[in-house]
Amino acid sequence: SIHIQDNMKLKPGAYSILLKGIEVASGDLMLNNLLAMNPGTADEAISGIATREPTYGLEAYWIKPAAREDANAKGYTVVDLETIITTHLSDVIRRHAHELVGRQEVQKLLDTLTASHPKVVEELVPNLMSLGGVVRVIQNLLQEQVPVRDLLTIIETLADWAPTTKKMDILTEHVRQALARTISSFYQTDDGQLHVLTLDQRVEKKVAESLQQTDQGTFLAIDPAYAKSIMDDLTIKMEDYKSLGVQPLLVCSSQIRSHFKKLADRFIPGLAILSYDEIVSSTKIQIVGTVEASDAD
């Protein structure tokens, strides 16, 4: 449920989105105006008050309703205030879905699946995994924007692998690979291709060699200077990526994927990182760059 309330501390037209009492997003609206956004292809200028679209930070202008047709003709996307707020709220829910899904929500999902596939659920919970374990895997998927609509595949994959490992990160990787078709289609462009960055083989090897096994799990213990070198080059390659107008995506081996994702999130939050095992063989891959490190030997 979403609670809406007035807050006199906010300036007129401002809104704040709170999650568990803490602000996670905010924006400013100009009443009686529309927002004209430049999707990156509009070259002509329009008259209005310059601003930024609150969800994605796109260049935008506040314009009067009478100027809508002119802005549309010049290639701008024009939206009303209601659309701005609902888009921002939807994005917040998507980015924080892993925090909104707990035991109660997952149990409801399992109850629905039990009605059509009782044996699958009975085999897994609680015989092979606890409800909390299933919740953890689903949260891991949602945290990286992986759709969990195909619950049957998720539960069946967990039932296959739970007898051999109890490590949530490893189980999550197996589920991601089982959802390869879903993940591949999610990032494909209209022409059916995946435009990706890859890691230099020497970087892949160095990262893999830096993985350390402990009683608490596997951790990436990589030299900070080397890690910064990788991230500096990744940032440069990301700038080149933007000119393509497609969602940034990096591909690496399944051995290091989850660990490299945690490292990259500290520098480039939200970057999608896939393993080669999560891409179906029929997918056309277009490599747009290779990430290197200055001292990769």
PDB file of C-alpha atoms in Angstrom:
ATOM      1  CA  SER A   1       0.000   0.000   0.000  1.00  0.00           C
ATOM      2  CA  ILE A   2       1.050   3.582  -0.663  1.00  0.00           C
ATOM      3  CA  HIS A   3       0.131   6.338   1.791  1.00  0.00           C
ATOM      4  CA  ILE A   4      -0.241   9.891   0.520  1.00  0.00           C
ATOM      5  CA  GLN A   5      -0.162  12.860   2.871  1.00  0.00           C
ATOM      6  CA  ASP A   6       0.423  16.607   2.851  1.00  0.00           C
ATOM      7  CA  ASN A   7       3.664  17.954   4.260  1.00  0.00           C
ATOM      8  CA  MET A   8       3.723  21.681   4.854  1.00  0.00           C
ATOM      9  CA  LYS A   9       7.517  21.586   5.155  1.00  0.00           C
ATOM     10  CA  LEU A  10       7.808  20.932   1.430  1.00  0.00           C
ATOM     11  CA  LYS A  11       7.799  23.943  -0.856  1.00  0.00           C
ATOM     12  CA  PRO A  12       4.838  24.346  -3.245  1.00  0.00           C
ATOM     13  CA  GLY A  13       4.961  21.805  -6.070  1.00  0.00           C
ATOM     14  CA  ALA A  14       7.575  19.637  -4.355  1.00  0.00           C
ATOM     15  CA  TYR A  15       7.077  15.975  -3.495  1.00  0.00           C
ATOM     16  CA  SER A  16       9.052  13.407  -1.547  1.00  0.00           C
ATOM     17  CA  ILE A  17       8.895   9.599  -1.779  1.00  0.00           C
ATOM     18  CA  LEU A  18       9.701   7.783   1.454  1.00  0.00           C
ATOM     19  CA  LEU A  19      10.508   4.132   1.954  1.00  0.00           C
ATOM     20  CA  LYS A  20      10.227   2.860   5.523  1.00  0.00           C
ATOM     21  CA  GLY A  21      10.229   6.472   6.688  1.00  0.00           C
ATOM     22  CA  ILE A  22      13.374   7.494   4.794  1.00  0.00           C
ATOM     23  CA  GLU A  23      13.351   9.659   1.676  1.00  0.00           C
ATOM     24  CA  VAL A  24      14.572   7.756  -1.384  1.00  0.00           C
ATOM     25  CA  ALA A  25      13.462  10.174  -4.119  1.00  0.00           C
ATOM     26  CA  SER A  26      12.062  13.657  -4.604  1.00  0.00           C
ATOM     27  CA  GLY A  27      11.083  16.136  -7.277  1.00  0.00           C
ATOM     28  CA  ASP A  28       9.687  19.572  -8.030  1.00  0.00           C
ATOM     29  CA  LEU A  29       6.613  20.194 -10.153  1.00  0.00           C
ATOM     30  CA  MET A  30       5.534  23.477 -11.732  1.00  0.00           C
ATOM     31  CA  LEU A  31       1.787  23.674 -11.412  1.00  0.00           C
ATOM     32  CA  ASN A  32      -0.297  24.439 -14.516  1.00  0.00           C
ATOM     33  CA  ASN A  33       2.621  23.428 -16.744  1.00  0.00           C
ATOM     34  CA  LEU A  34       3.711  20.425 -18.766  1.00  0.00           C
ATOM     35  CA  LEU A  35       7.161  18.852 -18.900  1.00  0.00           C
ATOM     36  CA  ALA A  36       8.832  18.668 -22.306  1.00  0.00           C
ATOM     37  CA  MET A  37      11.748  16.217 -22.290  1.00  0.00           C
ATOM     38  CA  ASN A  38      14.518  15.934 -24.827  1.00  0.00           C
ATOM     39  CA  PRO A  39      14.982  12.195 -25.530  1.00  0.00           C
ATOM     40  CA  GLY A  40      18.393  13.014 -26.959  1.00  0.00           C
ATOM     41  CA  THR A  41      17.283  13.436 -30.556  1.00  0.00           C
ATOM     42  CA  ALA A  42      15.689  16.907 -30.409  1.00  0.00           C
ATOM     43  CA  ASP A  43      18.022  19.599 -31.763  1.00  0.00           C
ATOM     44  CA  GLU A  44      15.734  22.626 -31.940  1.00  0.00           C
ATOM     45  CA  ALA A  45      15.267  24.835 -28.900  1.00  0.00           C
ATOM     46  CA  ILE A  46      11.885  25.512 -27.357  1.00  0.00           C
ATOM     47  CA  SER A  47      10.784  28.299 -25.068  1.00  0.00           C
ATOM     48  CA  GLY A  48      10.321  27.301 -21.451  1.00  0.00           C
ATOM     49  CA  ILE A  49      11.964  27.063 -18.063  1.00  0.00           C
ATOM     50  CA  ALA A  50      14.956  24.703 -18.089  1.00  0.00           C
ATOM     51  CA  THR A  51      14.884  21.816 -15.604  1.00  0.00           C
ATOM     52  CA  ARG A  52      15.644  18.113 -15.276  1.00  0.00           C
ATOM     53  CA  GLU A  53      13.151  15.266 -15.456  1.00  0.00           C
ATOM     54  CA  PRO A  54      13.162  13.862 -11.883  1.00  0.00           C
ATOM     55  CA  THR A  55      13.246  10.125 -12.645  1.00  0.00           C
ATOM     56  CA  TYR A  56      16.024   9.806 -15.222  1.00  0.00           C
ATOM     57  CA  GLY A  57      17.571  13.272 -15.133  1.00  0.00           C
ATOM     58  CA  LEU A  58      16.818  14.056 -18.773  1.00  0.00           C
ATOM     59  CA  GLU A  59      17.137  17.585 -20.083  1.00  0.00           C
ATOM     60  CA  ALA A  60      13.657  19.119 -19.942  1.00  0.00           C
ATOM     61  CA  TYR A  61      11.623  22.322 -19.966  1.00  0.00           C
ATOM     62  CA  TRP A  62       8.496  23.452 -18.199  1.00  0.00           C
ATOM     63  CA  ILE A  63       6.101  24.698 -20.872  1.00  0.00           C
ATOM     64  CA  LYS A  64       2.551  25.992 -21.015  1.00  0.00           C
ATOM     65  CA  PRO A  65      -0.137  23.576 -22.294  1.00  0.00           C
ATOM     66  CA  ALA A  66      -0.574  25.736 -25.394  1.00  0.00           C
ATOM     67  CA  ALA A  67       3.044  24.976 -26.410  1.00  0.00           C
ATOM     68  CA  ARG A  68       2.568  21.166 -26.402  1.00  0.00           C
ATOM     69  CA  GLU A  69       2.076  20.796 -30.187  1.00  0.00           C
ATOM     70  CA  ASP A  70       5.143  22.889 -30.983  1.00  0.00           C
ATOM     71  CA  ALA A  71       7.302  20.856 -28.562  1.00  0.00           C
ATOM     72  CA  ASN A  72       6.033  17.564 -30.003  1.00  0.00           C
ATOM     73  CA  ALA A  73       6.766  18.759 -33.533  1.00  0.00           C
ATOM     74  CA  LYS A  74      10.353  19.514 -32.540  1.00  0.00           C
ATOM     75  CA  GLY A  75      10.881  16.002 -31.160  1.00  0.00           C
ATOM     76  CA  TYR A  76      10.263  16.546 -27.460  1.00  0.00           C
ATOM     77  CA  THR A  77       8.274  14.135 -25.302  1.00  0.00           C
ATOM     78  CA  VAL A  78       5.606  16.038 -23.392  1.00  0.00           C
ATOM     79  CA  VAL A  79       3.967  14.675 -20.223  1.00  0.00           C
ATOM     80  CA  ASP A  80       1.611  15.995 -17.560  1.00  0.00           C
ATOM     81  CA  LEU A  81       2.273  16.217 -13.821  1.00  0.00           C
ATOM     82  CA  GLU A  82       0.395  13.019 -13.001  1.00  0.00           C
ATOM     83  CA  THR A  83       2.587  11.056 -15.417  1.00  0.00           C
ATOM     84  CA  ILE A  84       5.744  12.533 -13.889  1.00  0.00           C
ATOM     85  CA  ILE A  85       4.812  11.381 -10.393  1.00  0.00           C
ATOM     86  CA  THR A  86       3.554   7.922 -11.390  1.00  0.00           C
ATOM     87  CA  THR A  87       6.657   7.321 -13.513  1.00  0.00           C
ATOM     88  CA  HIS A  88       8.923   8.343 -10.655  1.00  0.00           C
ATOM     89  CA  LEU A  89       6.987   6.216  -8.160  1.00  0.00           C
ATOM     90  CA  SER A  90       7.070   3.197 -10.482  1.00  0.00           C
ATOM     91  CA  ASP A  91      10.824   3.561 -10.895  1.00  0.00           C
ATOM     92  CA  VAL A  92      11.317   3.757  -7.116  1.00  0.00           C
ATOM     93  CA  ILE A  93       9.241   0.606  -6.612  1.00  0.00           C
ATOM     94  CA  ARG A  94      11.216  -1.200  -9.323  1.00  0.00           C
ATOM     95  CA  ARG A  95      14.603  -0.181  -7.875  1.00  0.00           C
ATOM     96  CA  HIS A  96      13.582  -1.020  -4.305  1.00  0.00           C
ATOM     97  CA  ALA A  97      11.445  -4.089  -5.011  1.00  0.00           C
ATOM     98  CA  HIS A  98      13.877  -6.301  -3.105  1.00  0.00           C
ATOM     99  CA  GLU A  99      13.137  -4.287   0.030  1.00  0.00           C
ATOM    100  CA  LEU A 100       9.383  -4.545  -0.444  1.00  0.00           C
ATOM    101  CA  VAL A 101       9.256  -8.324  -0.834  1.00  0.00           C
ATOM    102  CA  GLY A 102       9.441 -10.384   2.349  1.00  0.00           C
ATOM    103  CA  ARG A 103       8.279 -13.705   3.728  1.00  0.00           C
ATOM    104  CA  GLN A 104       4.590 -12.843   3.627  1.00  0.00           C
ATOM    105  CA  GLU A 105       4.698 -11.779  -0.027  1.00  0.00           C
ATOM    106  CA  VAL A 106       6.742 -14.788  -1.130  1.00  0.00           C
ATOM    107  CA  GLN A 107       4.465 -17.158   0.783  1.00  0.00           C
ATOM    108  CA  LYS A 108       1.503 -15.777  -1.168  1.00  0.00           C
ATOM    109  CA  LEU A 109       3.390 -16.417  -4.415  1.00  0.00           C
ATOM    110  CA  LEU A 110       4.150 -19.984  -3.330  1.00  0.00           C
ATOM    111  CA  ASP A 111       0.522 -20.559  -2.334  1.00  0.00           C
ATOM    112  CA  THR A 112      -0.577 -19.523  -5.817  1.00  0.00           C
ATOM    113  CA  LEU A 113       2.016 -21.799  -7.435  1.00  0.00           C
ATOM    114  CA  THR A 114       0.993 -24.679  -5.157  1.00  0.00           C
ATOM    115  CA  ALA A 115      -2.498 -24.602  -6.630  1.00  0.00           C
ATOM    116  CA  SER A 116      -1.130 -25.577 -10.068  1.00  0.00           C
ATOM    117  CA  HIS A 117       2.192 -27.275  -9.228  1.00  0.00           C
ATOM    118  CA  PRO A 118       1.929 -28.644  -5.668  1.00  0.00           C
ATOM    119  CA  LYS A 119       4.740 -31.209  -5.937  1.00  0.00           C
ATOM    120  CA  VAL A 120       7.334 -28.624  -6.958  1.00  0.00           C
ATOM    121  CA  VAL A 121       6.667 -26.451  -3.929  1.00  0.00           C
ATOM    122  CA  GLU A 122       6.329 -29.370  -1.527  1.00  0.00           C
ATOM    123  CA  GLU A 123       9.713 -30.770  -2.575  1.00  0.00           C
ATOM    124  CA  LEU A 124      11.509 -27.478  -1.999  1.00  0.00           C
ATOM    125  CA  VAL A 125       9.872 -25.851   1.059  1.00  0.00           C
ATOM    126  CA  PRO A 126      10.619 -26.762   3.771  1.00  0.00           C
ATOM    127  CA  ASN A 127      12.397 -30.022   2.849  1.00  0.00           C
ATOM    128  CA  LEU A 128      15.327 -28.532   0.912  1.00  0.00           C
ATOM    129  CA  MET A 129      15.126 -24.814   1.676  1.00  0.00           C
ATOM    130  CA  SER A 130      13.493 -22.630   4.260  1.00  0.00           C
ATOM    131  CA  LEU A 131      11.036 -19.943   3.239  1.00  0.00           C
ATOM    132  CA  GLY A 132      13.672 -17.405   4.239  1.00  0.00           C
ATOM    133  CA  GLY A 133      16.125 -18.938   1.763  1.00  0.00           C
ATOM    134  CA  VAL A 134      13.655 -18.643  -1.093  1.00  0.00           C
ATOM    135  CA  VAL A 135      12.986 -15.028  -0.080  1.00  0.00           C
ATOM    136  CA  ARG A 136      16.712 -14.282  -0.181  1.00  0.00           C
ATOM    137  CA  VAL A 137      17.081 -15.637  -3.728  1.00  0.00           C
ATOM    138  CA  ILE A 138      14.064 -13.697  -4.980  1.00  0.00           C
ATOM    139  CA  GLN A 139      15.386 -10.546  -3.331  1.00  0.00           C
ATOM    140  CA  ASN A 140      18.755 -11.103  -5.025  1.00  0.00           C
ATOM    141  CA  LEU A 141      17.013 -11.351  -8.406  1.00  0.00           C
ATOM    142  CA  LEU A 142      14.875  -8.268  -7.859  1.00  0.00           C
ATOM    143  CA  GLN A 143      17.854  -6.246  -6.660  1.00  0.00           C
ATOM    144  CA  GLU A 144      19.359  -6.636 -10.139  1.00  0.00           C
ATOM    145  CA  GLN A 145      16.047  -6.029 -11.938  1.00  0.00           C
ATOM    146  CA  VAL A 146      15.567  -9.666 -12.960  1.00  0.00           C
ATOM    147  CA  PRO A 147      11.828 -10.372 -13.467  1.00  0.00           C
ATOM    148  CA  VAL A 148      10.471 -13.092 -11.162  1.00  0.00           C
ATOM    149  CA  ARG A 149       7.208 -13.746 -13.005  1.00  0.00           C
ATOM    150  CA  ASP A 150       8.440 -17.192 -14.075  1.00  0.00           C
ATOM    151  CA  LEU A 151       8.201 -18.481 -10.505  1.00  0.00           C
ATOM    152  CA  LEU A 152       7.903 -22.098 -11.641  1.00  0.00           C
ATOM    153  CA  THR A 153      11.350 -22.044 -13.249  1.00  0.00           C
ATOM    154  CA  ILE A 154      12.805 -20.342 -10.168  1.00  0.00           C
ATOM    155  CA  ILE A 155      11.394 -22.928  -7.754  1.00  0.00           C
ATOM    156  CA  GLU A 156      12.280 -25.898  -9.976  1.00  0.00           C
ATOM    157  CA  THR A 157      15.858 -24.663 -10.335  1.00  0.00           C
ATOM    158  CA  LEU A 158      16.187 -24.206  -6.580  1.00  0.00           C
ATOM    159  CA  ALA A 159      14.840 -27.736  -6.058  1.00  0.00           C
ATOM    160  CA  ASP A 160      17.508 -29.049  -8.468  1.00  0.00           C
ATOM    161  CA  TRP A 161      20.446 -27.267  -6.850  1.00  0.00           C
ATOM    162  CA  ALA A 162      19.505 -26.912  -3.180  1.00  0.00           C
ATOM    163  CA  PRO A 163      20.674 -30.474  -2.366  1.00  0.00           C
ATOM    164  CA  THR A 164      24.216 -29.625  -3.515  1.00  0.00           C
ATOM    165  CA  THR A 165      24.747 -26.138  -2.063  1.00  0.00           C
ATOM    166  CA  LYS A 166      23.263 -23.881   0.588  1.00  0.00           C
ATOM    167  CA  LYS A 167      25.050 -20.729  -0.542  1.00  0.00           C
ATOM    168  CA  MET A 168      22.464 -18.172  -1.595  1.00  0.00           C
ATOM    169  CA  ASP A 169      24.756 -16.411  -4.067  1.00  0.00           C
ATOM    170  CA  ILE A 170      25.485 -19.645  -5.923  1.00  0.00           C
ATOM    171  CA  LEU A 171      21.815 -20.642  -5.951  1.00  0.00           C
ATOM    172  CA  THR A 172      20.938 -17.215  -7.313  1.00  0.00           C
ATOM    173  CA  GLU A 173      23.445 -17.620 -10.156  1.00  0.00           C
ATOM    174  CA  HIS A 174      21.909 -20.996 -11.090  1.00  0.00           C
ATOM    175  CA  VAL A 175      18.458 -19.422 -11.164  1.00  0.00           C
ATOM    176  CA  ARG A 176      19.707 -16.538 -13.317  1.00  0.00           C
ATOM    177  CA  GLN A 177      21.117 -19.025 -15.811  1.00  0.00           C
ATOM    178  CA  ALA A 178      17.793 -20.884 -15.879  1.00  0.00           C
ATOM    179  CA  LEU A 179      16.111 -17.551 -16.662  1.00  0.00           C
ATOM    180  CA  ALA A 180      18.507 -16.876 -19.549  1.00  0.00           C
ATOM    181  CA  ARG A 181      15.737 -16.432 -22.111  1.00  0.00           C
ATOM    182  CA  THR A 182      13.956 -13.900 -19.912  1.00  0.00           C
ATOM    183  CA  ILE A 183      17.155 -12.005 -19.099  1.00  0.00           C
ATOM    184  CA  SER A 184      18.363 -11.944 -22.712  1.00  0.00           C
ATOM    185  CA  SER A 185      15.052 -10.635 -24.055  1.00  0.00           C
ATOM    186  CA  PHE A 186      14.931  -7.994 -21.308  1.00  0.00           C
ATOM    187  CA  TYR A 187      18.118  -6.336 -22.598  1.00  0.00           C
ATOM    188  CA  GLN A 188      17.750  -6.939 -26.327  1.00  0.00           C
ATOM    189  CA  THR A 189      17.296  -3.944 -28.606  1.00  0.00           C
ATOM    190  CA  ASP A 190      14.546  -3.782 -31.223  1.00  0.00           C
ATOM    191  CA  ASP A 191      16.831  -5.457 -33.754  1.00  0.00           C
ATOM    192  CA  GLY A 192      17.253  -8.464 -31.437  1.00  0.00           C
ATOM    193  CA  GLN A 193      20.851  -7.698 -30.487  1.00  0.00           C
ATOM    194  CA  LEU A 194      22.692  -7.252 -27.233  1.00  0.00           C
ATOM    195  CA  HIS A 195      25.175  -4.380 -27.306  1.00  0.00           C
ATOM    196  CA  VAL A 196      27.684  -5.242 -24.599  1.00  0.00           C
ATOM    197  CA  LEU A 197      30.954  -4.330 -22.986  1.00  0.00           C
ATOM    198  CA  THR A 198      33.290  -7.193 -22.136  1.00  0.00           C
ATOM    199  CA  LEU A 199      36.192  -7.582 -19.733  1.00  0.00           C
ATOM    200  CA  ASP A 200      39.704  -8.019 -21.026  1.00  0.00           C
ATOM    201  CA  GLN A 201      40.859 -11.620 -20.480  1.00  0.00           C
ATOM    202  CA  ARG A 202      43.679 -10.450 -18.214  1.00  0.00           C
ATOM    203  CA  VAL A 203      41.194  -8.529 -16.089  1.00  0.00           C
ATOM    204  CA  GLU A 204      38.896 -11.561 -15.887  1.00  0.00           C
ATOM    205  CA  LYS A 205      41.811 -13.706 -14.771  1.00  0.00           C
ATOM    206  CA  LYS A 206      42.999 -11.169 -12.186  1.00  0.00           C
ATOM    207  CA  VAL A 207      39.523 -10.811 -10.683  1.00  0.00           C
ATOM    208  CA  ALA A 208      39.045 -14.588 -10.570  1.00  0.00           C
ATOM    209  CA  GLU A 209      42.411 -15.040  -8.851  1.00  0.00           C
ATOM    210  CA  SER A 210      41.402 -12.412  -6.268  1.00  0.00           C
ATOM    211  CA  LEU A 211      38.414 -14.421  -5.034  1.00  0.00           C
ATOM    212  CA  GLN A 212      38.992 -15.776  -1.514  1.00  0.00           C
ATOM    213  CA  GLN A 213      37.064 -18.572   0.141  1.00  0.00           C
ATOM    214  CA  THR A 214      36.215 -18.175   3.830  1.00  0.00           C
ATOM    215  CA  ASP A 215      33.832 -19.802   6.267  1.00  0.00           C
ATOM    216  CA  GLN A 216      31.470 -16.860   5.736  1.00  0.00           C
ATOM    217  CA  GLY A 217      31.527 -17.203   1.941  1.00  0.00           C
ATOM    218  CA  THR A 218      33.513 -16.031  -1.068  1.00  0.00           C
ATOM    219  CA  PHE A 219      34.879 -12.484  -1.174  1.00  0.00           C
ATOM    220  CA  LEU A 220      36.699 -10.387  -3.744  1.00  0.00           C
ATOM    221  CA  ALA A 221      40.019  -9.275  -2.246  1.00  0.00           C
ATOM    222  CA  ILE A 222      41.419  -7.162  -5.070  1.00  0.00           C
ATOM    223  CA  ASP A 223      44.082  -4.468  -4.904  1.00  0.00           C
ATOM    224  CA  PRO A 224      42.275  -1.092  -4.573  1.00  0.00           C
ATOM    225  CA  ALA A 225      44.524   0.613  -7.120  1.00  0.00           C
ATOM    226  CA  TYR A 226      43.905  -2.154  -9.639  1.00  0.00           C
ATOM    227  CA  ALA A 227      40.163  -2.008  -8.994  1.00  0.00           C
ATOM    228  CA  LYS A 228      40.198   1.763  -9.566  1.00  0.00           C
ATOM    229  CA  SER A 229      42.045   1.263 -12.820  1.00  0.00           C
ATOM    230  CA  ILE A 230      39.320  -1.106 -14.012  1.00  0.00           C
ATOM    231  CA  MET A 231      36.540   1.234 -12.964  1.00  0.00           C
ATOM    232  CA  ASP A 232      38.225   4.255 -14.565  1.00  0.00           C
ATOM    233  CA  ASP A 233      38.351   2.472 -17.914  1.00  0.00           C
ATOM    234  CA  LEU A 234      34.802   1.176 -17.454  1.00  0.00           C
ATOM    235  CA  THR A 235      33.599   4.736 -16.879  1.00  0.00           C
ATOM    236  CA  ILE A 236      35.275   5.874 -20.101  1.00  0.00           C
ATOM    237  CA  LYS A 237      33.766   2.992 -22.061  1.00  0.00           C
ATOM    238  CA  MET A 238      30.348   3.812 -20.580  1.00  0.00           C
ATOM    239  CA  GLU A 239      30.572   7.325 -22.012  1.00  0.00           C
ATOM    240  CA  ASP A 240      31.183   5.826 -25.458  1.00  0.00           C
ATOM    241  CA  TYR A 241      28.239   3.486 -24.837  1.00  0.00           C
ATOM    242  CA  LYS A 242      25.800   6.367 -24.306  1.00  0.00           C
ATOM    243  CA  SER A 243      26.058   7.430 -27.938  1.00  0.00           C
ATOM    244  CA  LEU A 244      24.365   4.181 -28.968  1.00  0.00           C
ATOM    245  CA  GLY A 245      21.173   5.074 -27.137  1.00  0.00           C
ATOM    246  CA  VAL A 246      20.858   1.603 -25.559  1.00  0.00           C
ATOM    247  CA  GLN A 247      20.953   0.406 -21.966  1.00  0.00           C
ATOM    248  CA  PRO A 248      24.511  -0.110 -20.648  1.00  0.00           C
ATOM    249  CA  LEU A 249      25.367  -3.779 -20.243  1.00  0.00           C
ATOM    250  CA  LEU A 250      28.564  -5.604 -19.299  1.00  0.00           C
ATOM    251  CA  VAL A 251      29.174  -9.332 -19.806  1.00  0.00           C
ATOM    252  CA  CYS A 252      31.706 -11.506 -17.965  1.00  0.00           C
ATOM    253  CA  SER A 253      32.157 -15.092 -16.808  1.00  0.00           C
ATOM    254  CA  SER A 254      29.693 -16.618 -14.353  1.00  0.00           C
ATOM    255  CA  GLN A 255      32.558 -17.288 -11.917  1.00  0.00           C
ATOM    256  CA  ILE A 256      33.117 -13.613 -11.204  1.00  0.00           C
ATOM    257  CA  ARG A 257      29.779 -12.024 -12.219  1.00  0.00           C
ATOM    258  CA  SER A 258      28.217 -11.497  -8.800  1.00  0.00           C
ATOM    259  CA  HIS A 259      31.488 -10.336  -7.236  1.00  0.00           C
ATOM    260  CA  PHE A 260      32.294  -7.929 -10.049  1.00  0.00           C
ATOM    261  CA  LYS A 261      28.736  -6.595  -9.800  1.00  0.00           C
ATOM    262  CA  LYS A 262      29.267  -5.721  -6.122  1.00  0.00           C
ATOM    263  CA  LEU A 263      32.519  -3.963  -7.008  1.00  0.00           C
ATOM    264  CA  ALA A 264      30.990  -2.026  -9.911  1.00  0.00           C
ATOM    265  CA  ASP A 265      28.003  -0.907  -7.828  1.00  0.00           C
ATOM    266  CA  ARG A 266      30.358   1.119  -5.627  1.00  0.00           C
ATOM    267  CA  PHE A 267      31.392   3.182  -8.653  1.00  0.00           C
ATOM    268  CA  ILE A 268      28.531   2.851 -11.171  1.00  0.00           C
ATOM    269  CA  PRO A 269      25.325   1.916  -9.294  1.00  0.00           C
ATOM    270  CA  GLY A 270      22.721   0.123 -11.353  1.00  0.00           C
ATOM    271  CA  LEU A 271      25.032  -1.104 -14.116  1.00  0.00           C
ATOM    272  CA  ALA A 272      23.596  -4.350 -15.514  1.00  0.00           C
ATOM    273  CA  ILE A 273      26.163  -7.159 -15.494  1.00  0.00           C
ATOM    274  CA  LEU A 274      25.361 -10.533 -17.078  1.00  0.00           C
ATOM    275  CA  SER A 275      27.326 -13.737 -17.388  1.00  0.00           C
ATOM    276  CA  TYR A 276      27.768 -15.475 -20.721  1.00  0.00           C
ATOM    277  CA  ASP A 277      25.649 -18.344 -19.331  1.00  0.00           C
ATOM    278  CA  GLU A 278      22.679 -15.968 -19.032  1.00  0.00           C
ATOM    279  CA  ILE A 279      22.593 -15.229 -22.768  1.00  0.00           C
ATOM    280  CA  VAL A 280      20.767 -17.718 -24.992  1.00  0.00           C
ATOM    281  CA  SER A 281      22.808 -19.050 -27.908  1.00  0.00           C
ATOM    282  CA  SER A 282      20.487 -17.554 -30.534  1.00  0.00           C
ATOM    283  CA  THR A 283      21.102 -14.008 -29.299  1.00  0.00           C
ATOM    284  CA  LYS A 284      23.205 -11.758 -31.509  1.00  0.00           C
ATOM    285  CA  ILE A 285      25.913 -10.040 -29.474  1.00  0.00           C
ATOM    286  CA  GLN A 286      27.500  -6.783 -30.584  1.00  0.00           C
ATOM    287  CA  ILE A 287      30.650  -5.975 -28.585  1.00  0.00           C
ATOM    288  CA  VAL A 288      30.976  -2.196 -28.310  1.00  0.00           C
ATOM    289  CA  GLY A 289      34.100  -2.126 -26.134  1.00  0.00           C
ATOM    290  CA  THR A 290      36.465  -4.044 -23.881  1.00  0.00           C
ATOM    291  CA  VAL A 291      37.251  -2.929 -20.347  1.00  0.00           C
ATOM    292  CA  GLU A 292      40.945  -3.056 -19.473  1.00  0.00           C
ATOM    293  CA  ALA A 293      43.238  -2.102 -16.607  1.00  0.00           C
ATOM    294  CA  SER A 294      46.365  -0.010 -17.054  1.00  0.00           C
ATOM    295  CA  ASP A 295      48.588  -2.532 -15.273  1.00  0.00           C
ATOM    296  CA  ALA A 296      46.924  -5.738 -16.539  1.00  0.00           C
ATOM    297  CA  ASP A 297      49.828  -8.078 -17.117  1.00  0.00           C
TER     298      ASP A 297
END
